Coordinates of C-alpha atoms and ligand atoms in Angstrom, one line a residue:
X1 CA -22.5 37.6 -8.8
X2 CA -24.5 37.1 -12.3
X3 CA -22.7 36.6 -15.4
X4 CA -24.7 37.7 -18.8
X5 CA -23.7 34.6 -20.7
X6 CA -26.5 32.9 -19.5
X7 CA -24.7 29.5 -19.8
X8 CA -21.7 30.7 -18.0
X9 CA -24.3 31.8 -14.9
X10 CA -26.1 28.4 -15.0
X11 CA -23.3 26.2 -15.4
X12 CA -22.0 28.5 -11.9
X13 CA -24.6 28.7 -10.3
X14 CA -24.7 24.4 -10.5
X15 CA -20.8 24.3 -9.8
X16 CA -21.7 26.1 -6.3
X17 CA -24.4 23.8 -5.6
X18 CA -22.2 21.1 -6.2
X19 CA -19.8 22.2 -3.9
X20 CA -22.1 23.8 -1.3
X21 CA -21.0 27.1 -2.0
X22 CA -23.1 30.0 -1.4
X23 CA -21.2 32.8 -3.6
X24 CA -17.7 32.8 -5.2
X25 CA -14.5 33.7 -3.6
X26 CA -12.8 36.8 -4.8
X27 CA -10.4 35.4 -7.3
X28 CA -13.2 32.7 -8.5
X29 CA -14.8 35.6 -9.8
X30 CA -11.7 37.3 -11.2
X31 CA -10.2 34.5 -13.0
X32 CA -13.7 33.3 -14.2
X33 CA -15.1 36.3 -15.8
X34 CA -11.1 37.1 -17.5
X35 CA -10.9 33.3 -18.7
X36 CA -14.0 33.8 -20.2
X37 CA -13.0 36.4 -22.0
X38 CA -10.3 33.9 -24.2
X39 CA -7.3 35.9 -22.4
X40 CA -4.1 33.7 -21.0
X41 CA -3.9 34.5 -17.4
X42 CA -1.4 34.4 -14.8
X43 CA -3.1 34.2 -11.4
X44 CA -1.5 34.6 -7.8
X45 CA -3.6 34.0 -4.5
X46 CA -3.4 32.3 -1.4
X47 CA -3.7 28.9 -0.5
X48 CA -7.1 28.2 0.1
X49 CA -8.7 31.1 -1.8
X50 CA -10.2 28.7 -3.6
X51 CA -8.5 28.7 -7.3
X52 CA -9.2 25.2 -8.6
X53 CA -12.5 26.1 -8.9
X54 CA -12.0 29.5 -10.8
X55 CA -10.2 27.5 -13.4
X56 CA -12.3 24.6 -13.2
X57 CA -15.2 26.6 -14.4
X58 CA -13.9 28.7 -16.8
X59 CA -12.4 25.2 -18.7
X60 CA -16.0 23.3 -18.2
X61 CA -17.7 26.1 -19.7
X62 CA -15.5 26.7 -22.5
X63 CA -15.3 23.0 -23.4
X64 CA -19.1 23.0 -23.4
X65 CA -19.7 25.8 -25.7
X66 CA -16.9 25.1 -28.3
X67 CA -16.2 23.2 -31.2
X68 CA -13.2 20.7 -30.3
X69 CA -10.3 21.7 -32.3
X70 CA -9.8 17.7 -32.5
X71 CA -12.0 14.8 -32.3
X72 CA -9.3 12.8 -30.6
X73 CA -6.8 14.6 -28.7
X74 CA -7.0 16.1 -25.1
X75 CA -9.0 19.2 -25.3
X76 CA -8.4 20.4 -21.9
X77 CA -4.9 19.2 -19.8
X78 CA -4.4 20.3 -16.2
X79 CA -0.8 20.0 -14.1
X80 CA -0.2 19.8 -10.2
X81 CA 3.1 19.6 -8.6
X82 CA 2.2 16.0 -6.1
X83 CA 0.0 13.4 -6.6
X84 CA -2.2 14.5 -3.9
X85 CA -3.2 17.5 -4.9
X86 CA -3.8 16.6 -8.6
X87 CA -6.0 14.0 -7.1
X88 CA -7.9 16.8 -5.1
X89 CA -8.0 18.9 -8.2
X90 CA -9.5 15.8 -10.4
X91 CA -12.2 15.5 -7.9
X92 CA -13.6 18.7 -8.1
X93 CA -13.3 18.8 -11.9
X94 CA -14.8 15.3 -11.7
X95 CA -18.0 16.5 -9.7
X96 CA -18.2 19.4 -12.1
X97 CA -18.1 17.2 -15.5
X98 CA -20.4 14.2 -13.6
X99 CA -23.5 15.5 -15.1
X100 CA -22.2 16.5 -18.5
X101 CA -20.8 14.3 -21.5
X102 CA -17.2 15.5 -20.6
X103 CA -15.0 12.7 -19.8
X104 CA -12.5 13.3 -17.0
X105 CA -9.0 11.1 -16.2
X106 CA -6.5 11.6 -14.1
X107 CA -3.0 10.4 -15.3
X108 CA -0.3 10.1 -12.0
X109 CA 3.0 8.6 -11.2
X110 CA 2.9 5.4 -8.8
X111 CA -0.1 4.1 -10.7
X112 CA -0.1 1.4 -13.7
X113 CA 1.2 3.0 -16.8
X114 CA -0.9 0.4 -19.0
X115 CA -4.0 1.1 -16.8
X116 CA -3.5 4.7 -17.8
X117 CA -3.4 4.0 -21.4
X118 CA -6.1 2.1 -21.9
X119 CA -8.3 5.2 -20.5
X120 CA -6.6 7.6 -22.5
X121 CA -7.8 5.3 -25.5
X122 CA -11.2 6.7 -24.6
X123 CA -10.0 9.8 -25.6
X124 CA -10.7 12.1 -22.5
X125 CA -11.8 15.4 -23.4
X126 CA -10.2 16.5 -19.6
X127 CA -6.6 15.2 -18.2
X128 CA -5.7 16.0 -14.8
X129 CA -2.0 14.8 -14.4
X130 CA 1.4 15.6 -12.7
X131 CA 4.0 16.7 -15.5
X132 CA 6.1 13.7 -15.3
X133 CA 3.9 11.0 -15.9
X134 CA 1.9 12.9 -18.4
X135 CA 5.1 13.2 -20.2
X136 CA 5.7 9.6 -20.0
X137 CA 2.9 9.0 -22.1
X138 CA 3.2 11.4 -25.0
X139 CA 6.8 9.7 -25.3
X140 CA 4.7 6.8 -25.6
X141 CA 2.6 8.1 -27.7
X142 CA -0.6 7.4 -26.0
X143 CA -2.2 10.9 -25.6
X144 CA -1.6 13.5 -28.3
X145 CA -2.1 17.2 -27.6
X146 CA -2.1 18.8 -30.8
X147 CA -5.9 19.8 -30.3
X148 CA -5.2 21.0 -26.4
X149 CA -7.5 24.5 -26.1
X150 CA -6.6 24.9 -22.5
X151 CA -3.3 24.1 -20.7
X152 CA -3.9 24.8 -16.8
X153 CA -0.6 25.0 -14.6
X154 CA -1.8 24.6 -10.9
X155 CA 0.4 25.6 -8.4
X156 CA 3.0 25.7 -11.4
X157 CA 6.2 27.7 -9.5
X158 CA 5.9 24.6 -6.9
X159 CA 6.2 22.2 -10.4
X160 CA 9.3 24.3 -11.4
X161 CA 11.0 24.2 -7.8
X162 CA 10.5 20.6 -7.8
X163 CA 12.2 20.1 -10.9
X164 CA 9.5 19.9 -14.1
X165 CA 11.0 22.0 -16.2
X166 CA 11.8 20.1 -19.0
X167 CA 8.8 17.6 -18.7
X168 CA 6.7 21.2 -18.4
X169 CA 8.7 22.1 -22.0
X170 CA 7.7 18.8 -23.5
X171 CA 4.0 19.1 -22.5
X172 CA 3.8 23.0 -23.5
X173 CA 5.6 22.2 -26.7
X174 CA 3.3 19.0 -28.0
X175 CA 0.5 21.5 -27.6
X176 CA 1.9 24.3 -29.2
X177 CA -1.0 26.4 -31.6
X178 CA -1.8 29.7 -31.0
X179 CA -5.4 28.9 -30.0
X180 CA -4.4 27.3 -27.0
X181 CA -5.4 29.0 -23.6
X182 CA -2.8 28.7 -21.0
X183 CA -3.2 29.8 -17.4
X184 CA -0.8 29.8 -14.6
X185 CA -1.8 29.7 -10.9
X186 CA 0.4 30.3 -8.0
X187 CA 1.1 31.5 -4.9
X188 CA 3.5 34.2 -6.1
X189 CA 4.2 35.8 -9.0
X190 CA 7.5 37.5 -7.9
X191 CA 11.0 36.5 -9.3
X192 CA 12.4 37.0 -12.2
X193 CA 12.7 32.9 -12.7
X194 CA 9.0 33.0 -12.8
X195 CA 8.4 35.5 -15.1
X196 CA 10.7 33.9 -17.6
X197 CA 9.3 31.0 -17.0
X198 CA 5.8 32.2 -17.7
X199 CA 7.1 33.8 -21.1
X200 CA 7.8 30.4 -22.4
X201 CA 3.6 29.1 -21.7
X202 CA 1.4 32.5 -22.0
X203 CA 0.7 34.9 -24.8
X204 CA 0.5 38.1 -23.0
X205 CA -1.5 36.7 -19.9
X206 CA -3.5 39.0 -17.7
X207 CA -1.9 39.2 -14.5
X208 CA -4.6 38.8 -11.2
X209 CA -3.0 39.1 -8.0
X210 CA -4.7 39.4 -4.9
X211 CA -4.0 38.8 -1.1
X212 CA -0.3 38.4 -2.3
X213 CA 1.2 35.7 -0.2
X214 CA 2.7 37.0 2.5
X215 CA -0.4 37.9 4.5
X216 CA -0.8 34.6 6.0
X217 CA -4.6 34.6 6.9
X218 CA -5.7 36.8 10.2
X219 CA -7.4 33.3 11.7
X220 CA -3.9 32.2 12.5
X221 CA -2.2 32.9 15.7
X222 CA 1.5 32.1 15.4
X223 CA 4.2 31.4 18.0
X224 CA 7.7 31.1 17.9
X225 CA 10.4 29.6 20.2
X226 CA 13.7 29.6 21.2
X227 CA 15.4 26.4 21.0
X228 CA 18.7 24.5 21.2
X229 CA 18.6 22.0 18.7
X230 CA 16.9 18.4 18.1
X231 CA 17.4 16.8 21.6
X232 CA 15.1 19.8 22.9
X233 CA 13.2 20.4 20.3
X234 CA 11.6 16.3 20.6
X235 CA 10.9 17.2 24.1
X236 CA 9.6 21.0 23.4
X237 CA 7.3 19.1 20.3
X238 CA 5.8 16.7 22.9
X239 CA 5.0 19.8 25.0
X240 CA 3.0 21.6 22.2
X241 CA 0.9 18.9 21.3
X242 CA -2.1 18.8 22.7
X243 CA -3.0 15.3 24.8
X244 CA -6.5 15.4 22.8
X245 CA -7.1 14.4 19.4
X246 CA -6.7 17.6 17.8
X247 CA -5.2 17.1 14.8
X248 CA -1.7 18.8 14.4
X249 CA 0.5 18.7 11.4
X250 CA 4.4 18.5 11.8
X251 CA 6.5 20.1 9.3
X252 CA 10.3 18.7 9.3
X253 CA 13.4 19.4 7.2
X254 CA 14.3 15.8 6.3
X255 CA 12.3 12.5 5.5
X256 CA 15.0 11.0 8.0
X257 CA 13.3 12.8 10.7
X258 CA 10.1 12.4 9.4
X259 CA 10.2 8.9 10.1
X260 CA 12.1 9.3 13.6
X261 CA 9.9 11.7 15.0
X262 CA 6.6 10.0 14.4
X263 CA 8.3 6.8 16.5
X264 CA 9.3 9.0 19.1
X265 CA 6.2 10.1 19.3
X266 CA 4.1 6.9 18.8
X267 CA 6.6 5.5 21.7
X268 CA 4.8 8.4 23.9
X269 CA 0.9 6.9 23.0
X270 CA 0.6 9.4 20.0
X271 CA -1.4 8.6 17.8
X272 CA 1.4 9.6 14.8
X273 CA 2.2 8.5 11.2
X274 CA 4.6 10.1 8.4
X275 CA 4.4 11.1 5.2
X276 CA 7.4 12.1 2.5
X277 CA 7.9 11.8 -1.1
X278 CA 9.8 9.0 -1.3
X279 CA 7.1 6.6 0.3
X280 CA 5.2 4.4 -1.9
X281 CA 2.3 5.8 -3.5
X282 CA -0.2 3.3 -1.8
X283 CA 1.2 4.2 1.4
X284 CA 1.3 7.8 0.8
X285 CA -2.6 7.4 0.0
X286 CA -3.6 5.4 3.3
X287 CA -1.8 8.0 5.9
X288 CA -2.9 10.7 4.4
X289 CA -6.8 9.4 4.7
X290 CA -6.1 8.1 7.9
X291 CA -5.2 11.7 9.0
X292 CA -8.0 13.5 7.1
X293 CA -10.2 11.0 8.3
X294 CA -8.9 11.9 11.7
X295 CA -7.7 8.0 12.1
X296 CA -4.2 9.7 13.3
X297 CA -4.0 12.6 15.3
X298 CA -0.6 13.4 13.9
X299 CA 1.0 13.6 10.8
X300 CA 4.3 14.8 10.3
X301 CA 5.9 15.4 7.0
X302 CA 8.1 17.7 4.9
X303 CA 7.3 20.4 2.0
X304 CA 5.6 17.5 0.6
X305 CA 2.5 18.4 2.8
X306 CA 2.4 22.4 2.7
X307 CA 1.1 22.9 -0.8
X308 CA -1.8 22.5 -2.1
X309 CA -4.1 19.7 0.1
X310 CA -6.9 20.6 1.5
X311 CA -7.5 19.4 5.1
X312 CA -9.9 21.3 6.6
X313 CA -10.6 21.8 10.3
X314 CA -6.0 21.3 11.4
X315 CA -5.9 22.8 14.3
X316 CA -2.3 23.3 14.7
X317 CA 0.6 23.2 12.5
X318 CA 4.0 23.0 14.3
X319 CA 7.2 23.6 12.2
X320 CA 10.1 21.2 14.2
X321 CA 12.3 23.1 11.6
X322 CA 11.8 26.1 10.0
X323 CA 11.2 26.1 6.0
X324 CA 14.8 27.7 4.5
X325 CA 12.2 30.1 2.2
X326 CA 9.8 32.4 3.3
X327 CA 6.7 31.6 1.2
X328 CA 6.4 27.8 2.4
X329 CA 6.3 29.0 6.0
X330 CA 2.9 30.6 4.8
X331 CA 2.2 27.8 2.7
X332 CA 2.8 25.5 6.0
X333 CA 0.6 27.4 8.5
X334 CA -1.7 27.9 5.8
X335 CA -3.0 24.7 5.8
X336 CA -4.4 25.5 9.3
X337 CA -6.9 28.0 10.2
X338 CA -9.0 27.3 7.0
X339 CA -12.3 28.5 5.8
X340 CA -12.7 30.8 8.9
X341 CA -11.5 28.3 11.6
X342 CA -8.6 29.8 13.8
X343 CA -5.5 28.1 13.8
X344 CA -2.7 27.9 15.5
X345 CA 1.0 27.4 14.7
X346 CA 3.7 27.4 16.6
X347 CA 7.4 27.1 15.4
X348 CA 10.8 26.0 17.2
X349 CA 14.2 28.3 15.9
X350 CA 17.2 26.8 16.5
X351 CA 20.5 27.9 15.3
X352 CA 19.7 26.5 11.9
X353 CA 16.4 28.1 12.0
X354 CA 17.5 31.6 12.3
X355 CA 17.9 33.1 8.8
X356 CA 14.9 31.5 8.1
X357 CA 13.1 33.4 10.9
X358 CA 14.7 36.8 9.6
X359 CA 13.3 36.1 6.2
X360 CA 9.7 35.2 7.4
X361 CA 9.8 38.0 9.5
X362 CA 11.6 41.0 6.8
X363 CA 8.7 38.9 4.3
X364 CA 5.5 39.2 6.4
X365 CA 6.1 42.8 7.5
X366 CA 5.6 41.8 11.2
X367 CA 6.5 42.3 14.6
X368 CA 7.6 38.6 15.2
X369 CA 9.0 37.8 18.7
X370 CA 10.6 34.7 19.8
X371 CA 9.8 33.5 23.2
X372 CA 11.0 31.2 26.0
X373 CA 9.1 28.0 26.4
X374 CA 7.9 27.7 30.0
X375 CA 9.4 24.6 31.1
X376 CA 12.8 24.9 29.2
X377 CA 15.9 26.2 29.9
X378 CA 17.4 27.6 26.3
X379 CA 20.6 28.6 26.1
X380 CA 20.2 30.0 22.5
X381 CA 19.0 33.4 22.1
X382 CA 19.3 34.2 18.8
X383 CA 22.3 35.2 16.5
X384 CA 23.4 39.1 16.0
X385 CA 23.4 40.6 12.7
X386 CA 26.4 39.7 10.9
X387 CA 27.1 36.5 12.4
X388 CA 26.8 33.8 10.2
X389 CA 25.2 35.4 7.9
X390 CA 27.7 36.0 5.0
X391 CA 28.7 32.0 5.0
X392 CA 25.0 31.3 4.1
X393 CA 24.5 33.4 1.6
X394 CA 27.9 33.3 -0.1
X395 CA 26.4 29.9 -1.8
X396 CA 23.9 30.3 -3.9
X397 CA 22.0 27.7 -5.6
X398 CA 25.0 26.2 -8.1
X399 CA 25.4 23.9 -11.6
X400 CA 25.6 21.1 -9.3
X401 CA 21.8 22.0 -8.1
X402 CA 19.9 18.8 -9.8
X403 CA 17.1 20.4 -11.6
X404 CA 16.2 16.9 -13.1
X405 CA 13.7 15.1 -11.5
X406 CA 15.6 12.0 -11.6
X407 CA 19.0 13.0 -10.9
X408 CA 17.0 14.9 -7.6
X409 CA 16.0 11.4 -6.2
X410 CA 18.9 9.9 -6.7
X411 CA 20.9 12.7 -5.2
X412 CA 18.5 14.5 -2.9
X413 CA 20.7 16.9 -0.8
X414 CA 19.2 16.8 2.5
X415 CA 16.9 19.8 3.3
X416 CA 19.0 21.7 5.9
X417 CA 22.1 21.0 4.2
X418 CA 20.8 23.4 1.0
X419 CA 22.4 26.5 0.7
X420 CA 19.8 29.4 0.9
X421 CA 18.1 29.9 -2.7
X422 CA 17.5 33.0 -3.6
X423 CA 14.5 33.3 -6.2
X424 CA 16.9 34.8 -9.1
X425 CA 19.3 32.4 -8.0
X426 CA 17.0 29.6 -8.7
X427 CA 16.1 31.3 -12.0
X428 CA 19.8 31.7 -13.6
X429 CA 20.2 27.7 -13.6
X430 CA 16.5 27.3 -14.3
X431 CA 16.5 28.8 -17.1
X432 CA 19.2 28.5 -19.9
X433 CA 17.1 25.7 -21.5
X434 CA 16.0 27.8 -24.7
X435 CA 12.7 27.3 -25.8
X436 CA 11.9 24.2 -27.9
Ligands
ADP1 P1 -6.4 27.0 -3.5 O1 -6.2 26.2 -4.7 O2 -6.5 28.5 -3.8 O3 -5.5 26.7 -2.4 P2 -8.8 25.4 -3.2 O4 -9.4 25.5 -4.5 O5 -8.1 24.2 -2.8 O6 -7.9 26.7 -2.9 O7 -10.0 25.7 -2.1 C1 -9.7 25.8 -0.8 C2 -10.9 25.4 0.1 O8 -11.9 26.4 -0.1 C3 -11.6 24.1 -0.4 O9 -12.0 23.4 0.8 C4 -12.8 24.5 -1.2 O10 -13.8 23.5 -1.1 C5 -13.2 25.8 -0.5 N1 -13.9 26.7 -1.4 C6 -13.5 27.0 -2.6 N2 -14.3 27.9 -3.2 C7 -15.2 28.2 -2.2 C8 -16.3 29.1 -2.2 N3 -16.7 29.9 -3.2 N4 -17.0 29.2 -1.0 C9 -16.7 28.5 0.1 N5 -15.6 27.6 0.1 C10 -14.9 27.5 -1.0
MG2 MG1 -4.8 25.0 -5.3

């Protein structure tokens, strides 16, 4: 790939050597060469094709070659749904700016709010943050956006699901001029809720969408089995992980079970640890290295884990429950079979499980069979067409659905007891809030 803006081409051709790349991935060089061209941008692509550095560059560049809009304020801001992965963003944005005089901070929750101001004192030209503490500190008053040329939105359906929307307002609005560059990245572009959404940030964005996400990646051999609930399913889990250290995430409906399964398991000499959201942030950090650094040879966790991080070389990814939304199942086993590797994931239906399996299977257009598992005797076989079905559905998402952040943690509905949400569903209570 060469780009005639000679700058553009060197500054790429150092952001691969950086990151020991030989040539960009398909939607790198999509979203690069479109950025360039000063147009908002809505991007949709897999997990792992490799989109933080197609913004990354694109923002580097352009704050290279311009003329800040302000001497003071935040010239670039980038948001992530989780801690983690804004971490894992920072740090390639932070390799990228090491050898330039761009200054680079990353602004979280569960780290010291006065710590944070003082660097934003220094005026980074670069913030990497999740929405809610960022909006923390321009309540504060400590970072100012009025001079913001590029608002990046990674992963920014995930931030709307998870309940951002009004700290996602507050950010957008503080750095509201119509030179600002906005672009979205997600996994999907589908839904109505996300197209409103979207309204609200981008000036009539360029949509790129490629390898839409439901074509889970071809290196991923998937399994699915019958079972009859959680007292088999602890026993069938045991069964599918494998006595070596090959490192297997487990993906669980509830942070209850999150915690329960990794004793069970540690009982039976697994190496095992947990991870969920409402851990403190220390100990989120340390299990999380301890299982990239393949300290643990298991880590089971919920949602919190599908998105975004990037923990190469899983070998297996084992869904205990199934996700209730057809998407996150490819965001789980995406998060195997990385960069080329092959990958296996293997999940357990249960009567809860079911309509999720019809989902996954009417969304990924394939001939997905459930099978026995040799060794257990399951007396669930499935449920027939009509059966069940109508009581699921007949709830959609509702007023009482807590779309605050707060009110969420205080009132978390348990995974499996959430009524099936519809994406347009979602959208009607998402978004009343009129633009501000
Ligand atoms: P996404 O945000 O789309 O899920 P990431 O930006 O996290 O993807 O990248 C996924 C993985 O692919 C990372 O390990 C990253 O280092 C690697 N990667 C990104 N770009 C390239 C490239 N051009 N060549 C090889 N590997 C790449
Ligand atoms: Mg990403």
């Amino acid at each position: 790939m060469y780009f005639s803006d000679l700058k553009l081409h060197h500054q790429l051709q150092k952001a691969l050597s950086i990151q020991n790349f030989n040539e960009l991935t398909k939607v790198q060089e999509l979203a690069i060469t479109r950025a360039m061209q000063g147009h908002d941008l809505m991007v949709a692509a897999k997990t792992g094709s490799g989109k933080t550095l197609g913004f990354a560059v694109p923002m580097i560049n352009q704050l290279l070659t311009k003329k800040p809009l302000s001497r003071q304020d935040a010239r670039a801001v980038v948001l992530a749904p989780t801690r983690e992965l804004a971490k894992q963003v920072f740090g390639v944005i932070k390799k990228q700016c090491d050898q330039t005089r761009l200054q680079a901070a990353i602004i979280i929750g569960g780290e010291n709010f006065n710590d944070q101001a003082k660097k934003l004192k220094h005026n980074p030209e670069i913030i990497v943050a999740t929405a809610g503490r960022l909006a923390d500190h321009l309540d504060a008053k400590h970072v100012f956006l009025n001079g913001l040329e590029i608002l990046i939105l990674d992963e920014a359906d995930r931030m709307m699901e998870l309940g951002f929307k009004e700290q996602l307002n507050q950010i957008n609005s503080a750095a509201d001029h119509r030179k600002r560059q906005t672009m979205w990245f997600s996994a999907t572009l589908d839904g109505e809720f996300i197209t409103k959404m979207a309204e609200n940030f981008l000036k009539s964005p360029e949509k790129i969408e490629i390898d839409r996400v439901e074509t889970p990646h071809s290196d991923i051999e998937q399994a699915f089995y019958f079972s009859d609930g959680p007292k088999q399913k602890d026993k069938q889990l045991i069964t599918l992980l494998p006595e070596a250290r090959t490192q297997s995430l487990v993906f669980v409906a509830t942070r209850e079970d999150t915690e329960r399964l990794s004793a069970m398991l540690i009982s039976h000499d697994f190496s095992a640890a947990y991870l969920h959201g409402e851990m403190p942030q220390g100990k989120r950090n340390q299990t999380l290295n301890d299982f990239v650094n393949n300290k643990t040879g298991i880590l089971i966790t919920t949602d919190l884990g599908s998105r975004g991080l990037d923990i190469s070389n899983i070998k297996r990814v084992i869904n205990y429950d199934l996700p209730k939304k057809a998407d996150e199942y490819v965001h789980r086993i995406g998060r195997t079979g990385r960069a080329g590797s092959k990958g296996l994931a293997f999940s357990l239906v249960g009567k809860k499980d079911w309509w999720s399996f019809v989902n996954i299977k009417e969304r990924l257009k394939q001939d997905l069979a459930i099978n026995n598992m040799a060794g257990f005797f399951t007396k669930f076989q499935g449920l027939k067409a009509q059966q069940n079905r109508g009581a699921q559905t007949s709830s959609p998402m509702s007023e009482k659905t807590p779309n605050n952040k707060r009110s969420m943690a205080k009132n978390r509905p348990r995974t499996e007891d959430m009524p099936k949400i519809k994406d347009h569903d979602a959208g009607a209570t998402m978004i009343k809030r009129k633009r501000n």
